[in-house]
Coordinates of C-alpha atoms and ligand atoms in Angstrom, one line a residue:
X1 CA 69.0 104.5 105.5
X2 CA 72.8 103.6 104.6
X3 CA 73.1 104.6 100.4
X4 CA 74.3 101.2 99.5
X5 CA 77.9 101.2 97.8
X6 CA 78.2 99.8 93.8
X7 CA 80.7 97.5 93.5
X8 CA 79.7 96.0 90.3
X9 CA 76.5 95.3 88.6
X10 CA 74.3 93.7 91.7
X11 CA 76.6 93.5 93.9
X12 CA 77.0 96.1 97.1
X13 CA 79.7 96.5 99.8
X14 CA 78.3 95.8 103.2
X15 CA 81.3 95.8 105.2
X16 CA 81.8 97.9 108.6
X17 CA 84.6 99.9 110.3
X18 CA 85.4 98.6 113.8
X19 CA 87.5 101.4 115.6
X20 CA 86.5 100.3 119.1
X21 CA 88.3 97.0 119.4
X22 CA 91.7 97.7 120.5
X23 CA 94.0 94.3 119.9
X24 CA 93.1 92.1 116.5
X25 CA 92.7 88.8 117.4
X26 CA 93.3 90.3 120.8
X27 CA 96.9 89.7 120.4
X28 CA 97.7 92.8 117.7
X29 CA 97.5 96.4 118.5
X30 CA 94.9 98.2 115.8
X31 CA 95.3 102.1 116.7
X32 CA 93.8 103.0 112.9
X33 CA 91.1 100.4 113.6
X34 CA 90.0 97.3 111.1
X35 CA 87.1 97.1 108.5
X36 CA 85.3 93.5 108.2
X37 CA 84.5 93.6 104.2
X38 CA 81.1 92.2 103.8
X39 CA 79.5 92.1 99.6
X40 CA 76.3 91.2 99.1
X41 CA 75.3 90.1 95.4
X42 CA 71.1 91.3 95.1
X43 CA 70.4 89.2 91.8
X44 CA 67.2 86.9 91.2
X45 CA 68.5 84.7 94.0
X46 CA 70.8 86.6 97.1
X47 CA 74.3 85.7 98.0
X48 CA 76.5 87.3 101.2
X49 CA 80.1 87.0 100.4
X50 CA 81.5 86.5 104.2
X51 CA 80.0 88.4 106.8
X52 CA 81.4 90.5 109.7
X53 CA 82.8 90.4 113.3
X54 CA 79.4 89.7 116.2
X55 CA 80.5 93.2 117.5
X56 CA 79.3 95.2 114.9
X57 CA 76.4 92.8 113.7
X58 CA 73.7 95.8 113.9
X59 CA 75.2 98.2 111.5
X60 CA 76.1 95.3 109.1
X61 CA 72.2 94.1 109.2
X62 CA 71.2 97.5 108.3
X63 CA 73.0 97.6 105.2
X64 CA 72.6 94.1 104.6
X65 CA 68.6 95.6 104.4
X66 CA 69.1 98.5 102.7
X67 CA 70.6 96.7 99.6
X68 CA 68.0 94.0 99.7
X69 CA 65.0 95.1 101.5
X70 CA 63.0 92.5 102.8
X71 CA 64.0 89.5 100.1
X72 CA 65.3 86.6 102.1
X73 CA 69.0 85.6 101.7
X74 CA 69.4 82.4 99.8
X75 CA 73.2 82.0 100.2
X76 CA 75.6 83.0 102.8
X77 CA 79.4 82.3 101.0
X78 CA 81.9 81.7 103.7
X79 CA 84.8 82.2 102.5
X80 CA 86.9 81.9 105.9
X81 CA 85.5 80.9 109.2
X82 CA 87.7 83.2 111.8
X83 CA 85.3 84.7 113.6
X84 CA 86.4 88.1 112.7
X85 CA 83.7 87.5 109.1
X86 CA 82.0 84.7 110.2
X87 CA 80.8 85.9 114.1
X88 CA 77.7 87.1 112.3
X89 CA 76.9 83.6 111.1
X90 CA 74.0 82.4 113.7
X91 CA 72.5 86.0 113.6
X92 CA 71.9 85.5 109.9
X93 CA 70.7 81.9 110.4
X94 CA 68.5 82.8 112.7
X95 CA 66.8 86.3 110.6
X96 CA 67.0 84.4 107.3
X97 CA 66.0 80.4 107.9
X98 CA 66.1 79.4 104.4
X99 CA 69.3 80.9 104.2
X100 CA 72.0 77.9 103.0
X101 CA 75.6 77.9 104.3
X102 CA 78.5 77.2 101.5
X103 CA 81.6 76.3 101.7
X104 CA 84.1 73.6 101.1
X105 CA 84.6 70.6 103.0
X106 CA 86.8 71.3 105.1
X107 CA 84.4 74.3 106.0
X108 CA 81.7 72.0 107.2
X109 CA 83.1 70.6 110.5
X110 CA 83.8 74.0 111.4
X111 CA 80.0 75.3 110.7
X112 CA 79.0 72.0 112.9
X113 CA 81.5 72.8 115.4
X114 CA 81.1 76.7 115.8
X115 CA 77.3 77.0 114.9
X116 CA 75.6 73.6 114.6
X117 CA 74.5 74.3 111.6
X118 CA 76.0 71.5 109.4
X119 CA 72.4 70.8 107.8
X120 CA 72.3 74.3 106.3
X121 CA 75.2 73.4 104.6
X122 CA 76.0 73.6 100.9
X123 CA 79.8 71.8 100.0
X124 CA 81.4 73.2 97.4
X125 CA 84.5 72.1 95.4
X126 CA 87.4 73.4 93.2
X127 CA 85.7 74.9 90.4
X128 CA 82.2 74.3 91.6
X129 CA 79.5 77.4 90.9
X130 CA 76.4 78.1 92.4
X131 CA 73.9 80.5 90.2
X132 CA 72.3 83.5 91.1
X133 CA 70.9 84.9 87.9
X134 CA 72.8 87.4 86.1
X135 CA 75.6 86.5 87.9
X136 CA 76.8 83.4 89.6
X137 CA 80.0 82.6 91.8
X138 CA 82.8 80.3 91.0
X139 CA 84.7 79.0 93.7
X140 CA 88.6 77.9 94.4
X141 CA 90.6 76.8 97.6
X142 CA 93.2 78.4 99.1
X143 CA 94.5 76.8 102.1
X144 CA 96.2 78.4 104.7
X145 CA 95.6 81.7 103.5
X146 CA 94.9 82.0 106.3
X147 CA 93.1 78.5 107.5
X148 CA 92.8 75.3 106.0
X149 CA 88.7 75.8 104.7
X150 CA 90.2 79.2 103.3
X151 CA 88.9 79.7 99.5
X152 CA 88.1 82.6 97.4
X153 CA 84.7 83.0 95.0
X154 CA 84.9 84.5 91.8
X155 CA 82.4 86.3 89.8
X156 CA 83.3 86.4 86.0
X157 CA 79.9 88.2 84.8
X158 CA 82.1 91.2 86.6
X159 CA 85.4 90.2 87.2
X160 CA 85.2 90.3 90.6
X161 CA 87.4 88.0 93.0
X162 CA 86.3 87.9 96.8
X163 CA 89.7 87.2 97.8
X164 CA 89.0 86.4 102.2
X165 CA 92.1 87.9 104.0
X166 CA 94.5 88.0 100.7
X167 CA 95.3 90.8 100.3
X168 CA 93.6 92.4 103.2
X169 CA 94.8 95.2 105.1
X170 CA 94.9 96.9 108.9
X171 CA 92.6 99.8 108.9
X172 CA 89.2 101.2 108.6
X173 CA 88.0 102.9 105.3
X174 CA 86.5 106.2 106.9
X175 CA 84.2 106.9 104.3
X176 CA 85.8 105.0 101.3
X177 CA 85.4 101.6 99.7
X178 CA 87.7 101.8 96.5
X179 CA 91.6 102.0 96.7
X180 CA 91.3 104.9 94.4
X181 CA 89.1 106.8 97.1
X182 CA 91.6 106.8 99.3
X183 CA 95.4 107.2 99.7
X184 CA 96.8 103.9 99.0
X185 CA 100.2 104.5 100.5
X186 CA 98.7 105.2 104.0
X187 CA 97.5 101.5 103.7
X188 CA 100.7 99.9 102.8
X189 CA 102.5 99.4 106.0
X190 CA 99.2 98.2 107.5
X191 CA 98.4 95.8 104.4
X192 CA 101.7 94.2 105.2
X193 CA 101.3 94.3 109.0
X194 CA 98.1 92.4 108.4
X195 CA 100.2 90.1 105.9
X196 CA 103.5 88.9 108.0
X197 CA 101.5 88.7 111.5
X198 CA 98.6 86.7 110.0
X199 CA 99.6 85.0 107.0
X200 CA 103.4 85.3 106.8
X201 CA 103.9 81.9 108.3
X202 CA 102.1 80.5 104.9
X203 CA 104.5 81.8 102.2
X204 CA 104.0 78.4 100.1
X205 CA 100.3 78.3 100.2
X206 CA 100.6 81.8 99.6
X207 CA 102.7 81.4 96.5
X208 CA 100.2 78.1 95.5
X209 CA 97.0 80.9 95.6
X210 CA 98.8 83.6 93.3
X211 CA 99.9 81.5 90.8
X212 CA 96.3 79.9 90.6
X213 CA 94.5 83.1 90.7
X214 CA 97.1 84.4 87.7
X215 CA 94.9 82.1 85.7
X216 CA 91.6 84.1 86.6
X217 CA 90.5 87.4 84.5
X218 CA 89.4 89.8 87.5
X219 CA 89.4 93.2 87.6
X220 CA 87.8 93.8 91.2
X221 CA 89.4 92.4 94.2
X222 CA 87.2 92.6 97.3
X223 CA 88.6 91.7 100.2
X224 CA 87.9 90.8 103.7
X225 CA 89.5 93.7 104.9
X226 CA 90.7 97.0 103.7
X227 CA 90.1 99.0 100.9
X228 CA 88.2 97.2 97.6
X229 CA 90.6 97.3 94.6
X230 CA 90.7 98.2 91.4
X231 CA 93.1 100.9 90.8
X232 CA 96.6 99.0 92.3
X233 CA 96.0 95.2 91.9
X234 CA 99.2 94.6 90.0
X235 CA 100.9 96.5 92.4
X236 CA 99.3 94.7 95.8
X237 CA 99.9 91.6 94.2
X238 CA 103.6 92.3 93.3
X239 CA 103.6 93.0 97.4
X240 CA 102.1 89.9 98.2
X241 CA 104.6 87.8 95.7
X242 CA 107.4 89.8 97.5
X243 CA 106.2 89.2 101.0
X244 CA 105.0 85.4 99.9
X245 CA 109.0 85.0 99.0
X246 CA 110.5 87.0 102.0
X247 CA 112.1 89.4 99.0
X248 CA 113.2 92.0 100.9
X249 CA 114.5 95.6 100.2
X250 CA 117.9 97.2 101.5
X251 CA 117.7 98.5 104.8
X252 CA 117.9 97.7 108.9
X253 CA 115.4 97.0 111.4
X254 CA 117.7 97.3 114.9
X255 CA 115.5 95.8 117.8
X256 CA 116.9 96.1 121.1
X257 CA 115.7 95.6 124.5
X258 CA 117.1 97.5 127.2
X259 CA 116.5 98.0 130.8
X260 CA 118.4 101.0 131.4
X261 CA 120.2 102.8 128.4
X262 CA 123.2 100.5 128.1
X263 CA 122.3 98.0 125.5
X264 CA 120.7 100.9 123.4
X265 CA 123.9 103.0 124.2
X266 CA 125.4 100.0 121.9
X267 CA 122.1 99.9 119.5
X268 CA 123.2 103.9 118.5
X269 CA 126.9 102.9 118.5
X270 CA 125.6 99.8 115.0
X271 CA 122.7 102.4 114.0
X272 CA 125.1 106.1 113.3
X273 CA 127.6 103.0 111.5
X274 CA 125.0 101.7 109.2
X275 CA 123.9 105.5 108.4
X276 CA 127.6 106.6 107.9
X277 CA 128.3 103.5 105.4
X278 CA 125.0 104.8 103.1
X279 CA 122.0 103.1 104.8
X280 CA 119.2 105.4 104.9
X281 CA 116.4 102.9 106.1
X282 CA 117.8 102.3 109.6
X283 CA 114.8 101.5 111.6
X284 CA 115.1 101.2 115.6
X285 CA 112.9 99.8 117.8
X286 CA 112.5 99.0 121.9
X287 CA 110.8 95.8 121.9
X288 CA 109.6 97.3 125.0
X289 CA 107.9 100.1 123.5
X290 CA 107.0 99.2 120.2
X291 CA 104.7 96.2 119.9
X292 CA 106.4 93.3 117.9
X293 CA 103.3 93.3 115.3
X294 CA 104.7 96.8 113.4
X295 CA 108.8 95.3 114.2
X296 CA 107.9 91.7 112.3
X297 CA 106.4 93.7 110.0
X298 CA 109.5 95.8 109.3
X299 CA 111.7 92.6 109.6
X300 CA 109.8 91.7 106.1
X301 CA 110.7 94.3 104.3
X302 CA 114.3 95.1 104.8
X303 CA 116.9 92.3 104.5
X304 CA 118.9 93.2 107.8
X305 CA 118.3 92.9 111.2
X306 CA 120.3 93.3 114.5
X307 CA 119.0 92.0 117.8
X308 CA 120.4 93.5 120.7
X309 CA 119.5 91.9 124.4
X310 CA 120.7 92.6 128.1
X311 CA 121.1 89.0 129.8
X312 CA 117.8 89.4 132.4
X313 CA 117.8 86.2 135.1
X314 CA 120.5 84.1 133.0
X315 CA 118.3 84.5 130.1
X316 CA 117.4 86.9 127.3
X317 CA 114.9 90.0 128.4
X318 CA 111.9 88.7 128.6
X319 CA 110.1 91.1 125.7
X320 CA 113.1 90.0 123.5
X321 CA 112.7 86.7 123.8
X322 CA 108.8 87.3 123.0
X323 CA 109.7 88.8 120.2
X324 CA 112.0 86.1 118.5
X325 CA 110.2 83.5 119.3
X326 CA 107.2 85.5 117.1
X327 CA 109.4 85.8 114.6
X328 CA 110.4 81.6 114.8
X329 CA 107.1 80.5 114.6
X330 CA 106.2 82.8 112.2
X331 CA 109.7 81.1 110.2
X332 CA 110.9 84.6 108.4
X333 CA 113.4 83.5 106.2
X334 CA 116.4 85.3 103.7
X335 CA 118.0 87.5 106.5
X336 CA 121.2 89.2 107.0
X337 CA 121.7 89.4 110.8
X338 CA 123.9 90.6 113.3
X339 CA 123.4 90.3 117.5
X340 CA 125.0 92.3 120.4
X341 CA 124.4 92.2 124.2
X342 CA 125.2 93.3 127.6
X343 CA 125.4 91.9 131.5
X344 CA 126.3 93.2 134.6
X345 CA 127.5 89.6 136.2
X346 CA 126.9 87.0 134.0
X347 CA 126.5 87.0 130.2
X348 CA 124.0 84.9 128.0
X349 CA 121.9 87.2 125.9
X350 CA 124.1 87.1 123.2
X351 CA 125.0 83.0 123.3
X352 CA 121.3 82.8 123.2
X353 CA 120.7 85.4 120.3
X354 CA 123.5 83.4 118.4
X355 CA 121.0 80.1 118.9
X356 CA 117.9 82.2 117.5
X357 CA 119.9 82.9 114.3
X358 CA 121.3 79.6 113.9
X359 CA 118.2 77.9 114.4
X360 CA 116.6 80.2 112.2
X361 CA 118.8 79.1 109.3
X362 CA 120.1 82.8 108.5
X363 CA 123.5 84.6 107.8
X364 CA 125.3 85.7 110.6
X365 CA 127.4 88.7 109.7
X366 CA 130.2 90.5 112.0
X367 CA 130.9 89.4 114.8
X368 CA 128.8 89.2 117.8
X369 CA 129.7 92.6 120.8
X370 CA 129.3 91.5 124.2
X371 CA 129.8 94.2 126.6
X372 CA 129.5 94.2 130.9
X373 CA 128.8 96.6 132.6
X374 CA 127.9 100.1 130.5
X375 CA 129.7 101.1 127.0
X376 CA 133.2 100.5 127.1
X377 CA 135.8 102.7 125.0
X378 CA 136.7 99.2 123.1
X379 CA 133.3 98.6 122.3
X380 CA 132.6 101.4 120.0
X381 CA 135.1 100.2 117.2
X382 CA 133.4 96.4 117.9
X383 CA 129.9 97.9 117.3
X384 CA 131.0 99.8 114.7
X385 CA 132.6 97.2 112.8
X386 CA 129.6 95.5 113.6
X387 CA 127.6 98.1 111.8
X388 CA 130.1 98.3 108.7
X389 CA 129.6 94.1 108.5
X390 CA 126.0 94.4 108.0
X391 CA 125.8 97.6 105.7
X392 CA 128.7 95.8 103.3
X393 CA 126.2 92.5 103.5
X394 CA 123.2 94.2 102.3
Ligands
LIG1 FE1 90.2 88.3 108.6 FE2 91.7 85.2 109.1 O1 90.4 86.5 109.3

C-alpha cells in the first residue's frame, strides 16, 4: 500500500506522475513528463481537492484509499475543470455516490456539460466555506487562470492554498512532493514553460489573482501541478508577478527558420555581434528543431528577440509563421525586436516579419537585413549593425 504523503494536519498528497503521455494538451512536448497534484483532506467529513488526468485514474484511486480506507468521499472540490484534474470526475461519481461536486457557477454548466452530473452539484461563491471538521475550505475565484470557472480553496486551520494551475509547473516529482525535496532550479524553466504556453495570454487575470491572494496568510501552496511549496513561495510568486507583467531580464532569444543554412548563416552573423557587444544570454533556436513551447517560453524571460525567416511560396516558412502567430495569440508584450530574411527570387519574409512586429505593438530596433541568394560580403556589416542595435536597446 502507497505510504500516504503529510501535507498538513489531515490532509495527504494524492497526486500521480504521468511520464507516458508525450504532448500536454496534445499540443506541448513533455520529455520530463507532468504530475496531476491531487490532496485529499481525511477529517470528520472527506474532501478531494481536484482530481487527476482519466489516464492514470488507477494509481490515483489507490492512494485516494490508502489515505481514507473505506470512508466514502463527501466532497470532490473542483478547482478547474480541464480534463487534465477533472478526467477522473465520473470514476469518482460512480465509486463514491454520495459524493457532492463543488464549484462555482460558472463550474456548473461545465459538470452538466462534461459529466451530467449537475444535480451532484454544490455552488459556491467568493468567500463561501464548506466545513469538514477540524478543518474547512474557503474558496475564491480566479478567472482565467487558466479558465473562466478557475478558483482556488483555502484552508486557514493550515495555511494551505490549493492554488489549480497557478503556479504549476512541467514535470514529474520522481519521488518528491515538497519544493525543498527537490532541486528547485531544475523546475524553473518548466514552471515558466507551463506559465507563458498555458496562462501567459491571461497576464491581467493573473495580476487580479495575486493581488487577491496577497490578502491570504498561507504558508503551503499546493498546486495542480509540480512540486508542493513551502520553501520558495515568495520567490515563485515574484516569478509569476514578473511573468504576469512580461518583466523581462537582459538577454536574446534569436529564432530562425532556415531551409538550408543561409538564413542561419545570417542568424550567427546578429548572434557573435550581440556576444561581442557583452550579451551573454544569446539563445538560438531553429523553429524547426526546437518546438515553439520551450522558444515562447524564452521570449518571456529575455527582453530581445530577432526573427529571422527565408521567404517559402511568397510567404514566411511555414514553422515560422506557426510560431508567431503562437506568440500573437498568446499577445507577449514589452519587446525589443529586430527581423532579417532571405530569398532566392522573390522576397517577403521580412515585409511580413515587419507586419508581426507592428501588429504586435513592439519596438523595432535596427534596421531590417534582407539578403538573396546566400550571405553576401555587405551583409555582414548590416547584420552586425543589426546585432549592435539590439544589444545597445537592451
Ligand atoms: Fe492543469 Fe488548465 O489544467
Amino acid at each position: 500500500m502507497y505510504r500516504a504523503v503529510k501535507i498538513a494536519e489531515n490532509i495527504f498528497y494524492a497526486g500521480v506522475n504521468d511520464r507516458r503521455t508525450h504532448l500536454f494538451e496534445n499540443l506541448m512536448p513533455i520529455e520530463r513528463g507532468v504530475a496531476y497534484n491531487s490532496y485529499v483532506i481525511n477529517d470528520e467529513k472527506v474532501a478531494i481537492v481536484d482530481a487527476v488526468e482519466i489516464g492514470q485514474v488507477d494509481r490515483f484511486l489507490k492512494k485516494v484509499e490508502g489515505i481514507i480506507g473505506d470512508k466514502p468521499v463527501d466532497y470532490l472540490v473542483i478547482n478547474h475543470m480541464e480534463p487534465d484534474h477533472a478526467g477522473a470526475v465520473n470514476i469518482l461519481a460512480s465509486l463514491y455516490p454520495d459524493m457532492k461536486l463543488v464549484g462555482n457557477k460558472k463550474t456548473k454548466p461545465m459538470v452538466e456539460g462534461f459529466f451530467g452530473l449537475g444535480d451532484r452539484f454544490v455552488e459556491v461563491g467568493e468567500g463561501d466555506t464548506i466545513e469538514l471538521g477540524k478543518n474547512s475550505l474557503q474558496f475564491f475565484l480566479a478567472p482565467m487562470v487558466h479558465w473562466p470557472e478557475t478558483m482556488v480553496s483555502y484552508n486557514p486551520q493550515n495555511k494551505v492554498l490549493f492554488s489549480g494551475d497557478a503556479f504549476g509547473s512541467f514535470g514529474t516529482l520522481d519521488g518528491a512532493v515538497f519544493d525543498d525535496e527537490l532541486d528547485i532550479d531544475y523546475f524553473k524553466d518548466e514552471m515558466r514553460r507551463y506559465y507563458s504556453n498555458i496562462v501567459g495570454k491571461y497576464g491581467s487575470p493573473v495580476q487580479k489573482a495575486l493581488d487577491k491572494l496577497a490578502g491570504l496568510d498561507f504558508e503551503i501552496v499546493a498546486a495542480t501541478h509540480g512540486p508542493v511549496l513551502r520553501s520558495h513561495i515568495d520567490e515563485v510568486i515574484k516569478m509569476y508577478q514578473d511573468w504576469s507583467t512580461h518583466t523581462t531580464q537582459e538577454g536574446v532569444v534569436i529564432a530562425y527558420a532556415s531551409m538550408y543554412g543561409n538564413t542561419e548563416d545570417m542568424a550567427e552573423v546578429v548572434a557573435r555581434e550581440l556576444v561581442e557587444q557583452g550579451v551573454k544570454s544569446v539563445r538560438m533556436y531553429d523553429v524547426s528543431k526546437t518546438d515553439s513551447s520551450y522558444i515562447i517560453s524564452d521570449i518571456f524571460k529575455y527582453k530581445g528577440l530577432i526573427l529571422g525567416s527565408p521567404t517559402y511560396t511568397n510567404e514566411l516558412h511555414p514553422n515560422m509563421e506557426s510560431l508567431i502567430n503562437k506568440i500573437e495569440h498568446i499577445g507577449v508584450k514589452n519587446h525589443v525586436v529586430g527581423v532579417f530574411g532571405s530569398f532566392s527570387w522573390a522576397g517577403t519574409a521580412v515585409k511580413l516579419l515587419n507586419g508581426f512586429v507592428e501588429r504586435m505593438d513592439w519596438e523595432i530596433v535596427g534596421d531590417p537585413v534582407e539578403q538573396k541568394h546566400a550571405l553576401q560580403k555587405d551583409k555582414f556589416e548590416e547584420l552586425r549593425k543589426l546585432g549592435k542595435a539590439m544589444a545597445d536597446s537592451l
